[in-house]
Coordinates of N, CA and C and ligand atoms in Angstrom, one line a residue:
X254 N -2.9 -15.9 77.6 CA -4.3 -16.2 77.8 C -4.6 -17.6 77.3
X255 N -5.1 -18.2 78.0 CA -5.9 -19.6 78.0 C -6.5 -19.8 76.6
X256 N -6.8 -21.1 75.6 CA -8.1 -20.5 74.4 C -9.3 -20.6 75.2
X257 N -9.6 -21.1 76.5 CA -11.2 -20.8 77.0 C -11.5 -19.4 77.1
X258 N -10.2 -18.8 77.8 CA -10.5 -17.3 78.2 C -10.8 -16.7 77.1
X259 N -9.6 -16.7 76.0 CA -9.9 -16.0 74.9 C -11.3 -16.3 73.9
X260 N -11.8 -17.4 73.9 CA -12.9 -17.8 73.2 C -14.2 -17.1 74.3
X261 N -14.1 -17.0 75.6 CA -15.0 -16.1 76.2 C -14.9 -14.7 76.1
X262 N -13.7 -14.3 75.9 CA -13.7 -12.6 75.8 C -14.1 -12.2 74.0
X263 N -14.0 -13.3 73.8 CA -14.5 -13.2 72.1 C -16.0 -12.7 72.1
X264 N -16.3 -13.8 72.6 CA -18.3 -13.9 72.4 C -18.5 -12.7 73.4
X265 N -17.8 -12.6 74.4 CA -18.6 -11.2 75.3 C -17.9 -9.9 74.5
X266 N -17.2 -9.9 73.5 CA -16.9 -8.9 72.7 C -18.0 -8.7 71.4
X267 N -18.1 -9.6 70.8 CA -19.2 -10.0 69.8 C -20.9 -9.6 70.4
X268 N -21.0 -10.0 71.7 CA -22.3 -9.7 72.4 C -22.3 -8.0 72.5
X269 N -21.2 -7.5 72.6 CA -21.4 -5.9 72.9 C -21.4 -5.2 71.5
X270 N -20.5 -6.1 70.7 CA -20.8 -5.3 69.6 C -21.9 -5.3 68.7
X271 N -22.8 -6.6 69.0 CA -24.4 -6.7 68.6 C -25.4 -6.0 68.6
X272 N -25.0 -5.6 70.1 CA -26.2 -5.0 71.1 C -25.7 -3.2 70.6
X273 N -24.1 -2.5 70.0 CA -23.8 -1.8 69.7 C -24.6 -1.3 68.9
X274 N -24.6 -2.3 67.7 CA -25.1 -1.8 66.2 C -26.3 -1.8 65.8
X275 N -27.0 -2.8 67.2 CA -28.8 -2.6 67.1 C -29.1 -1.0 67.4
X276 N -28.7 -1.0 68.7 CA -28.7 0.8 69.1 C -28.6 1.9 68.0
X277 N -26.8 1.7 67.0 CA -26.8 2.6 66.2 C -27.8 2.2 64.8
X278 N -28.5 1.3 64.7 CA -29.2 0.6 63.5 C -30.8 1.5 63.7
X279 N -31.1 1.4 65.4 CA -32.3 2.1 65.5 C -32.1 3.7 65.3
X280 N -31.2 4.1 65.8 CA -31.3 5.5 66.0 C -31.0 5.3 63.9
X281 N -30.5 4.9 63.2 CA -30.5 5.7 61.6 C -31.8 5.2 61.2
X282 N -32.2 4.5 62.0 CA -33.6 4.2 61.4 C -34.6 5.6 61.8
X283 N -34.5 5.7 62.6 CA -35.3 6.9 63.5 C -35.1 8.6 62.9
X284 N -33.8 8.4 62.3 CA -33.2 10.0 61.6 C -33.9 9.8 60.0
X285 N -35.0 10.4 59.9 CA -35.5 10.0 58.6 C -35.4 11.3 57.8
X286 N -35.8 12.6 58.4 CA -36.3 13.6 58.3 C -35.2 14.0 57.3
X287 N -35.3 14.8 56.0 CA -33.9 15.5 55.2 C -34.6 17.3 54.9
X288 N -33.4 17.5 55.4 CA -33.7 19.2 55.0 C -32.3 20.2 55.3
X289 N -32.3 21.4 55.1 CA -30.8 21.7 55.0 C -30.7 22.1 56.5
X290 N -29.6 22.3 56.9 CA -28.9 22.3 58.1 C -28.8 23.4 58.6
X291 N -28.9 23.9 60.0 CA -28.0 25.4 59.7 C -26.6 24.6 61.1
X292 N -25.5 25.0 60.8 CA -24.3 24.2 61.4 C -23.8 25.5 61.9
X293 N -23.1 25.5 63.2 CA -22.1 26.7 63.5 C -20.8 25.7 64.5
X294 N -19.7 26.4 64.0 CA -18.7 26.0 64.6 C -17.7 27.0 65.2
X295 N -18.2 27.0 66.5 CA -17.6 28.1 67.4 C -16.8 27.7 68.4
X296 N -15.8 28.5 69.5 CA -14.8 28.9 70.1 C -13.5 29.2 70.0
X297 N -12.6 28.9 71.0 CA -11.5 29.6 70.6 C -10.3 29.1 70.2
X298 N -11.0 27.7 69.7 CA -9.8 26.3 68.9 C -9.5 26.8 68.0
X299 N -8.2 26.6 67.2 CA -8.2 26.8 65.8 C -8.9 25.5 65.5
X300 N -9.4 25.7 63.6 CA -10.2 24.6 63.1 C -11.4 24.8 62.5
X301 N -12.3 26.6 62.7 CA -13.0 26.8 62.9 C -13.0 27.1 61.3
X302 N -12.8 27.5 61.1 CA -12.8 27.9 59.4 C -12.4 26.5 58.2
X303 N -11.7 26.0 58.9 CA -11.4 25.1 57.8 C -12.3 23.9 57.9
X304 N -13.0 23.9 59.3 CA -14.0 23.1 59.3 C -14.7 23.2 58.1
X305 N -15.2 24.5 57.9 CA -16.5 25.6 57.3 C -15.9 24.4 55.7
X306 N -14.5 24.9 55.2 CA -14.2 24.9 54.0 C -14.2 23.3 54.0
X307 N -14.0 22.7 54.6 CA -13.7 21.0 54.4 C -14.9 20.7 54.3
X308 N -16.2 21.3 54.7 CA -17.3 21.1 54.5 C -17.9 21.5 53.2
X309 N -17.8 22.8 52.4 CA -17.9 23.2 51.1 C -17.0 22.2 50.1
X310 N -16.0 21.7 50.4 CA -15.5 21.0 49.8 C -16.0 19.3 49.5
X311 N -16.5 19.0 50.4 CA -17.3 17.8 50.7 C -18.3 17.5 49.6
X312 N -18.8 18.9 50.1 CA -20.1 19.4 48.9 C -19.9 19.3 47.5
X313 N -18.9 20.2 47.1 CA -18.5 20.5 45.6 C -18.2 18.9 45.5
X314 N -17.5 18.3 45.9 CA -17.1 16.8 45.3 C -18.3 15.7 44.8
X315 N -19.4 16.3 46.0 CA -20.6 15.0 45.5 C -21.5 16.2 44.1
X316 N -21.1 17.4 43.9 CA -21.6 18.1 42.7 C -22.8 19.1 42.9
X317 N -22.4 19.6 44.9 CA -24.0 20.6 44.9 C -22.9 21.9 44.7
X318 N -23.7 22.9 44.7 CA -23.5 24.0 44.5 C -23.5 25.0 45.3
X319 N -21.7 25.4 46.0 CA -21.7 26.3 47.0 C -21.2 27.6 46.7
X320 N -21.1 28.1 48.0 CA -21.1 29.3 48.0 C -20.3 29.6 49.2
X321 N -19.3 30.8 49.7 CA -18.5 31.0 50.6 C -18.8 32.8 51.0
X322 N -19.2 33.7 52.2 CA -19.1 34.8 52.3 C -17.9 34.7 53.1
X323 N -16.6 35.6 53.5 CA -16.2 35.4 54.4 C -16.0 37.2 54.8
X324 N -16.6 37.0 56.2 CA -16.7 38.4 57.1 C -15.6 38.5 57.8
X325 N -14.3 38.7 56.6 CA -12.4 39.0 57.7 C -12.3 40.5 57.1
X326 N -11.4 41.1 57.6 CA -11.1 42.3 57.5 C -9.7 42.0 56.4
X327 N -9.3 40.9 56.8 CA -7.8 41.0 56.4 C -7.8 40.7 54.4
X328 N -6.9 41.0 53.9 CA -6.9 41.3 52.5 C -6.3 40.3 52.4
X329 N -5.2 39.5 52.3 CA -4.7 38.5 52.3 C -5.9 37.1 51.6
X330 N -5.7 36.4 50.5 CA -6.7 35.6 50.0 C -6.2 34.1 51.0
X331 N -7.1 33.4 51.6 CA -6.9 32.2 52.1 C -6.7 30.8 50.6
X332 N -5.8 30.1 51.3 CA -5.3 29.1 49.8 C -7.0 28.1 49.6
X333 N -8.1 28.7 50.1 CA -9.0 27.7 49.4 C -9.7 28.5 48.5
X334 N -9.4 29.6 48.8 CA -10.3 30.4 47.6 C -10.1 30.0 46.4
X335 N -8.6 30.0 46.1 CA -8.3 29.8 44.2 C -8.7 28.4 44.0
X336 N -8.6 27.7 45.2 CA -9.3 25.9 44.7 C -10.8 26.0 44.5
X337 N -11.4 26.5 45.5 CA -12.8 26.2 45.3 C -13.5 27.4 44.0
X338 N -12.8 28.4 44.5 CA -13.5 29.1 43.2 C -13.1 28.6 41.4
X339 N -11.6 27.8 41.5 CA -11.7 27.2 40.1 C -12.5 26.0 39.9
X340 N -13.3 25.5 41.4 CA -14.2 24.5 41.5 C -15.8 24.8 40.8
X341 N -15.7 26.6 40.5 CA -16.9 27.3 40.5 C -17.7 27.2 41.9
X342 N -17.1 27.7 42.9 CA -17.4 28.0 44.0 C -17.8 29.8 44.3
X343 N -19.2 30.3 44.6 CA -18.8 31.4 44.2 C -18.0 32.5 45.9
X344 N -17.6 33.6 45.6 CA -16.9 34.1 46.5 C -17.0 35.4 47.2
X345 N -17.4 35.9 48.4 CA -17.6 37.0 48.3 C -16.5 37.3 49.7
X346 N -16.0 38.1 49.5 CA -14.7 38.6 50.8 C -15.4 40.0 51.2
X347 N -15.0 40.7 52.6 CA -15.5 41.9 52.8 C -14.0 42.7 53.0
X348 N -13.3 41.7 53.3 CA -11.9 42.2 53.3 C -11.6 44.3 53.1
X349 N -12.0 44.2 54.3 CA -11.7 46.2 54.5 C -10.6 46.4 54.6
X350 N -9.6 45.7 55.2 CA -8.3 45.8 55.8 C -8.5 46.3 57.5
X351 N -7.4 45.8 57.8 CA -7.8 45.7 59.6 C -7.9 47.2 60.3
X352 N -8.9 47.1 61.1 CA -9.1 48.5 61.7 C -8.8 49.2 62.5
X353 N -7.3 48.6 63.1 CA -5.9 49.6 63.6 C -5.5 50.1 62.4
X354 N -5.6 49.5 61.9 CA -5.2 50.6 60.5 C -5.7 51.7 60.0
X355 N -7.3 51.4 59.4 CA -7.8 52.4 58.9 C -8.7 53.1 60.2
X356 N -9.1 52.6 61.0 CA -10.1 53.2 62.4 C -11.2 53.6 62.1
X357 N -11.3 53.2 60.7 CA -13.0 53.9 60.5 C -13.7 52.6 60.6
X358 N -14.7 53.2 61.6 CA -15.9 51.7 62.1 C -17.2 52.3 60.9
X359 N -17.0 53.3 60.6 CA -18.0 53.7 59.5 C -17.9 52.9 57.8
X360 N -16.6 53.0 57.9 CA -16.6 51.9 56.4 C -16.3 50.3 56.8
X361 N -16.1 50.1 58.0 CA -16.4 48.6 58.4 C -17.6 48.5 58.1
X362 N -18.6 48.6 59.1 CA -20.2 48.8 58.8 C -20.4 48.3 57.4
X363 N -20.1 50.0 56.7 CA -20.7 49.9 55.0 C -20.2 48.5 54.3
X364 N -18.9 48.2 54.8 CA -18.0 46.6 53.8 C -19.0 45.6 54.5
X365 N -19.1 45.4 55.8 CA -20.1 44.1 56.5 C -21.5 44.1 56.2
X366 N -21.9 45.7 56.0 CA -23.5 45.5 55.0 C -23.5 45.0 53.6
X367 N -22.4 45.0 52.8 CA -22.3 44.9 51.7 C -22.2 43.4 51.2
X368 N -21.8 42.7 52.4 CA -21.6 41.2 52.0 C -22.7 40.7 52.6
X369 N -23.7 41.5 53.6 CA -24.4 41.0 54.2 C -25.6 40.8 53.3
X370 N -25.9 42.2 52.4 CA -26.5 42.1 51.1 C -26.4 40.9 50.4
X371 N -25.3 40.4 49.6 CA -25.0 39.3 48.9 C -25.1 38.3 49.7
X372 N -24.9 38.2 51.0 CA -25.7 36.6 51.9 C -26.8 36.7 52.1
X373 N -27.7 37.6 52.0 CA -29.4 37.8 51.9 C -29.9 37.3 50.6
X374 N -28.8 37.4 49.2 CA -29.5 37.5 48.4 C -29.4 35.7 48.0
X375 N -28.2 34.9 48.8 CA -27.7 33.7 48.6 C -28.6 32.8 49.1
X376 N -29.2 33.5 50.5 CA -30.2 33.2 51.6 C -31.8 33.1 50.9
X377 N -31.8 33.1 49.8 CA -33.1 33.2 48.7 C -33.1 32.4 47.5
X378 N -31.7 32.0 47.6 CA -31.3 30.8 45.9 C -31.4 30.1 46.3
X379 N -32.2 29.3 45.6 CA -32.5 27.9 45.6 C -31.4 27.2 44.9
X380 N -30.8 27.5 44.2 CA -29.7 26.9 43.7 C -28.5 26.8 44.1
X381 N -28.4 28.0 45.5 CA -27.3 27.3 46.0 C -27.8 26.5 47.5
X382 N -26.6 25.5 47.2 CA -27.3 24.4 48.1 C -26.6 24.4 49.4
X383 N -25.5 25.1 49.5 CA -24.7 25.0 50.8 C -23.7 26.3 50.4
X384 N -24.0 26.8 52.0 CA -23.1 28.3 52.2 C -22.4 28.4 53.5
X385 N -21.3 29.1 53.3 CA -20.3 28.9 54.5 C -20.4 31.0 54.4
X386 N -21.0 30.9 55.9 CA -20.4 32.4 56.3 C -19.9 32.5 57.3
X387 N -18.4 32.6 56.5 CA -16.8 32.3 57.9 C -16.9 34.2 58.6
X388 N -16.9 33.3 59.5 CA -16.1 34.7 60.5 C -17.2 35.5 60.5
X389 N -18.7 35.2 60.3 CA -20.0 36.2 60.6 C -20.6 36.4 62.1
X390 N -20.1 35.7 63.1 CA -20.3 35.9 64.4 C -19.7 37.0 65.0
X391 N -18.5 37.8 64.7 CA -18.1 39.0 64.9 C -18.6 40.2 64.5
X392 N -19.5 39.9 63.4 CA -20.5 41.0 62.9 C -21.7 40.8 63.3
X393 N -22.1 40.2 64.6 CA -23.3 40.4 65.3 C -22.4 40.8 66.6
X394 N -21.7 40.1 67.2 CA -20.5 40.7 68.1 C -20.7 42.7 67.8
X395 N -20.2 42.9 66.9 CA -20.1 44.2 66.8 C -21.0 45.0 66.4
X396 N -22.2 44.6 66.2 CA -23.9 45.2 66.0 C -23.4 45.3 64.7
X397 N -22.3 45.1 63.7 CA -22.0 45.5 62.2 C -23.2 45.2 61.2
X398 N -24.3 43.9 61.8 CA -25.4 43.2 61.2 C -26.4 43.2 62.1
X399 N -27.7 43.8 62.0 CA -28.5 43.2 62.5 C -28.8 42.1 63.5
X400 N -28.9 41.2 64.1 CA -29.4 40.1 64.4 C -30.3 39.1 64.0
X401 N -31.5 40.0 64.5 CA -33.4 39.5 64.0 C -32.8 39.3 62.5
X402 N -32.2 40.4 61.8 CA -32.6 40.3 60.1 C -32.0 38.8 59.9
X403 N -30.5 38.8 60.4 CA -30.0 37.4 60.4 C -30.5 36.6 60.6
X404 N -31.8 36.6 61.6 CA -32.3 35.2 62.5 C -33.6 35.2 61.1
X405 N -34.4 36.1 60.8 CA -35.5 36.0 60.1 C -34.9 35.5 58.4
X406 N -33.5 35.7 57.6 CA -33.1 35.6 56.6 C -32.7 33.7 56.8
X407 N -32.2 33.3 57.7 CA -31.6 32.3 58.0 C -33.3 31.2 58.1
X408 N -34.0 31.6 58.7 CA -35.6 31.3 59.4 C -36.3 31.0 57.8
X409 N -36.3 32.0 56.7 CA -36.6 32.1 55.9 C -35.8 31.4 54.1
X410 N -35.0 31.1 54.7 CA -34.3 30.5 53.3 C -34.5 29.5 52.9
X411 N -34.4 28.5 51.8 CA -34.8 27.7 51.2 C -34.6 26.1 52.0
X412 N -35.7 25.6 51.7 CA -35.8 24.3 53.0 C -34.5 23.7 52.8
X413 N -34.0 23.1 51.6 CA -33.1 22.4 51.5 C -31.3 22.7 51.9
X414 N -31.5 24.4 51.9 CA -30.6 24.9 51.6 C -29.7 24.9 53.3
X415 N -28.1 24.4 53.1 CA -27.5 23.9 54.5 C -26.8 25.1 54.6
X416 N -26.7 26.1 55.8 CA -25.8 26.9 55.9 C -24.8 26.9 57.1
X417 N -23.8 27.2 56.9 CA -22.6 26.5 58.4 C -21.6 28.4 58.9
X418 N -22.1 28.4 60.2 CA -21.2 29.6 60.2 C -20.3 29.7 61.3
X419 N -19.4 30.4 61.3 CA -18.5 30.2 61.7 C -17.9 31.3 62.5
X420 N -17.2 31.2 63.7 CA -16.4 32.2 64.5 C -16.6 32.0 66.0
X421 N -15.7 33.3 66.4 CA -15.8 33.0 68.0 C -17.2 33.3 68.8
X422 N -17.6 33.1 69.7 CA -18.4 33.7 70.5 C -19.5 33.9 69.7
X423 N -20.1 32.8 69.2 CA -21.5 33.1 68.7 C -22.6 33.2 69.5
X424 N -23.3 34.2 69.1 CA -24.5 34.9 69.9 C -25.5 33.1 69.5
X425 N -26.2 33.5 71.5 CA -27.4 32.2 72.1 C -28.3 32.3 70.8
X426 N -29.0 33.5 70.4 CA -29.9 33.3 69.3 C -29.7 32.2 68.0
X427 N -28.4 32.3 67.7 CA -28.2 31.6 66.7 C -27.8 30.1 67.2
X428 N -27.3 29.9 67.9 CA -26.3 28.7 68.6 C -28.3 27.6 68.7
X429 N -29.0 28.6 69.3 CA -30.4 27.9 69.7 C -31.4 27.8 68.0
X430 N -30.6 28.3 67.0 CA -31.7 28.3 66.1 C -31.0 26.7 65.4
X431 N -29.6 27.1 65.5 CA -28.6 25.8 64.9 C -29.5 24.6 65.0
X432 N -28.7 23.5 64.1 CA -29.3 21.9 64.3 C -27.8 21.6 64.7
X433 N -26.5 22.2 64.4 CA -25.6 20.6 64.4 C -24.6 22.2 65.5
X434 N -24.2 22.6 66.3 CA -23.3 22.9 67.3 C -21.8 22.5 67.7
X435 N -21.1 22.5 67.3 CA -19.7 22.4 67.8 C -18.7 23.5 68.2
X436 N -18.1 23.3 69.5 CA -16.9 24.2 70.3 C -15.9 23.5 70.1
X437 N -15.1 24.4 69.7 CA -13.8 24.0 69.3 C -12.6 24.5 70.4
X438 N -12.2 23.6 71.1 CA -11.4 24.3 72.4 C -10.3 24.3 72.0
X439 N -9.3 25.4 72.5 CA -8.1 25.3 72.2 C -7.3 24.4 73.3
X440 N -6.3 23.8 72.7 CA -5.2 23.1 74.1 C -3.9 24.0 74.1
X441 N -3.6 23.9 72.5 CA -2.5 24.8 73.0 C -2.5 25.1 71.3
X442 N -1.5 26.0 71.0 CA -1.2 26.8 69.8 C 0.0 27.6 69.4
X443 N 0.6 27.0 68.6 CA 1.9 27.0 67.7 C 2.1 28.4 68.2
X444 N 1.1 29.3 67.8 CA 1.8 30.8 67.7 C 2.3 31.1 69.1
X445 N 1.2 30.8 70.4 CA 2.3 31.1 71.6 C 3.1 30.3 72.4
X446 N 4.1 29.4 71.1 CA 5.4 29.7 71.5 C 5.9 30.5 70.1
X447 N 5.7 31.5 69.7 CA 6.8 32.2 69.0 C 6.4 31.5 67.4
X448 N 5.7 30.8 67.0 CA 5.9 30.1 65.6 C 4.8 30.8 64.6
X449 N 4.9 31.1 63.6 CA 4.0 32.9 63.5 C 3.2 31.5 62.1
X450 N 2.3 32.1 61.8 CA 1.1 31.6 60.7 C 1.9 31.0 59.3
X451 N 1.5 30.1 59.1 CA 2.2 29.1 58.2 C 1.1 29.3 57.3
X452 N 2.2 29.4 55.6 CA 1.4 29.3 54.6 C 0.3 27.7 54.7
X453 N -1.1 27.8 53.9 CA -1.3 26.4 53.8 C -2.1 26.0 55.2
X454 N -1.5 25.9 56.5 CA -1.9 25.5 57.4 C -2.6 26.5 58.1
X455 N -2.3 28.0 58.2 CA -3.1 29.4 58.8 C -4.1 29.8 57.7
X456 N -3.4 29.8 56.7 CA -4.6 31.2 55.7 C -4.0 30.0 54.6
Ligands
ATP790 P1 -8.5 28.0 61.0 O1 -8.8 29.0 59.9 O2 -7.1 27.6 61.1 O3 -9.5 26.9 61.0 P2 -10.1 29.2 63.0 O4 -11.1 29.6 62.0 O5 -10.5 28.2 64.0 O6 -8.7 28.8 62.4 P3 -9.8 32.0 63.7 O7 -10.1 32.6 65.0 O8 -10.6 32.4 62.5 O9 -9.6 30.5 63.9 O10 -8.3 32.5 63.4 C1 -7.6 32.3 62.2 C2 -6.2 32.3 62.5 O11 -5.8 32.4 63.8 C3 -5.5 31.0 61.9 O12 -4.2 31.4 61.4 C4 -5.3 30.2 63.2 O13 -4.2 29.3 63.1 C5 -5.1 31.2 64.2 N1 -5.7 30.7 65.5 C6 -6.8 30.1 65.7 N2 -7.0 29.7 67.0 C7 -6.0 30.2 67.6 C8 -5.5 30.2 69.0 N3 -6.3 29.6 69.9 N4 -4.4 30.8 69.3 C9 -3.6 31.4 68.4 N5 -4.0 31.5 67.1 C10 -5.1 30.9 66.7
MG791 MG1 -11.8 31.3 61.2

């Protein structure tokens, strides 16, 4: 390339990136508004959980004060629990064990009202500032929770307070109450070809 060319692809590069950062300059001028969030990260990508936690983690680092429910069946502890909880993270698991196993949809229920309790009660603290409830879109999926109570507890919680939830197939009610929305699509996935859940990188 010529230096005329290059000295004109310069300035018409410099010209776009001007007119770039005015655009992004107005729009943070224009986002004034602060209040807590409600976030959900749904479909059938992996990412969807660790989004949740990389976000609690974010939190804990600048010193607010979180909180994790997670609505899995599976007993198995995920490797961020013992980080974040020695972070003083507090923790609540519903962990029934899976229900080809035991088949009672009666003590699923009772375990999913019982954390759902302790996110009602989290849904009221002012002091906690950010809550991750992983894997709670399956417990509207399965009528295990209410809905309304969720939509009016979520409606009703402290202005500041950010909550991010997480799973497949989140019900319109919630997706429409959200501020920040992301689908996570799958392309492809380790396990089908044969490569089974990696410590660290699955749980
Ligand atoms: P992660 O916890 O890794 O962020 P996730 O929360 O998006 O995953 P879940 O549906 O909660 O996904 O499933 C958790 C487990 O299932 C993880 O071990 C994850 O690797 C695996 N998984 C997630 N998506 C897929 C997929 N599309 N195909 C197969 N396995 C998946
Ligand atoms: Mg998950």
């Amino acid at each position: 390339m010529t230096d005329k060319n290059s000295d004109k692809k310069n300035a018409q590069h410099k010209k776009r990136m001007q007119s770039l950062k005015e655009k992004v300059d107005q729009r943070i001028d224009k986002a004034q508004e602060e209040r807590g969030l409600l976030i959900v990260i749904t479909g059938n990508g992996k990412g969807k959980s660790t989004s949740g936690f990389g976000t609690i983690a974010r939190a804990v680092g600048h010193g607010l004060n979180a909180a994790v429910v997670q609505y899995i069946k599976g007993t198995w502890a995920c490797g961020e629990r013992s980080l974040l909880e020695n972070a003083g993270v507090s923790f609540d698991v519903m962990a029934t064990g899976f229900t080809w196993n035991t088949q009672d949809k009666e003590k699923d229920i009772a375990a999913a009202q019982k954390v759902w309790q302790r996110s009602k009660e989290i849904l009221k603290d002012n002091n906690i500032d950010v809550v991750l409830f992983d894997e709670l879109t399956y417990m509207l999926s399965y009528k295990y929770i209410d809905l309304d109570e969720v939509i009016q507890a979520l409606k009703n919680r402290p202005i500041n307070q950010h909550v991010i939830i997480t799973g497949r197939a989140c019900h319109r009610s919630i997706i429409d109450l959200a501020d920040t929305v992301s689908e996570v699509q799958s392309v492809k996935h380790a396990f089908d070809n044969g490569i089974k859940a990696q410590k660290g990188i699955d749980w």
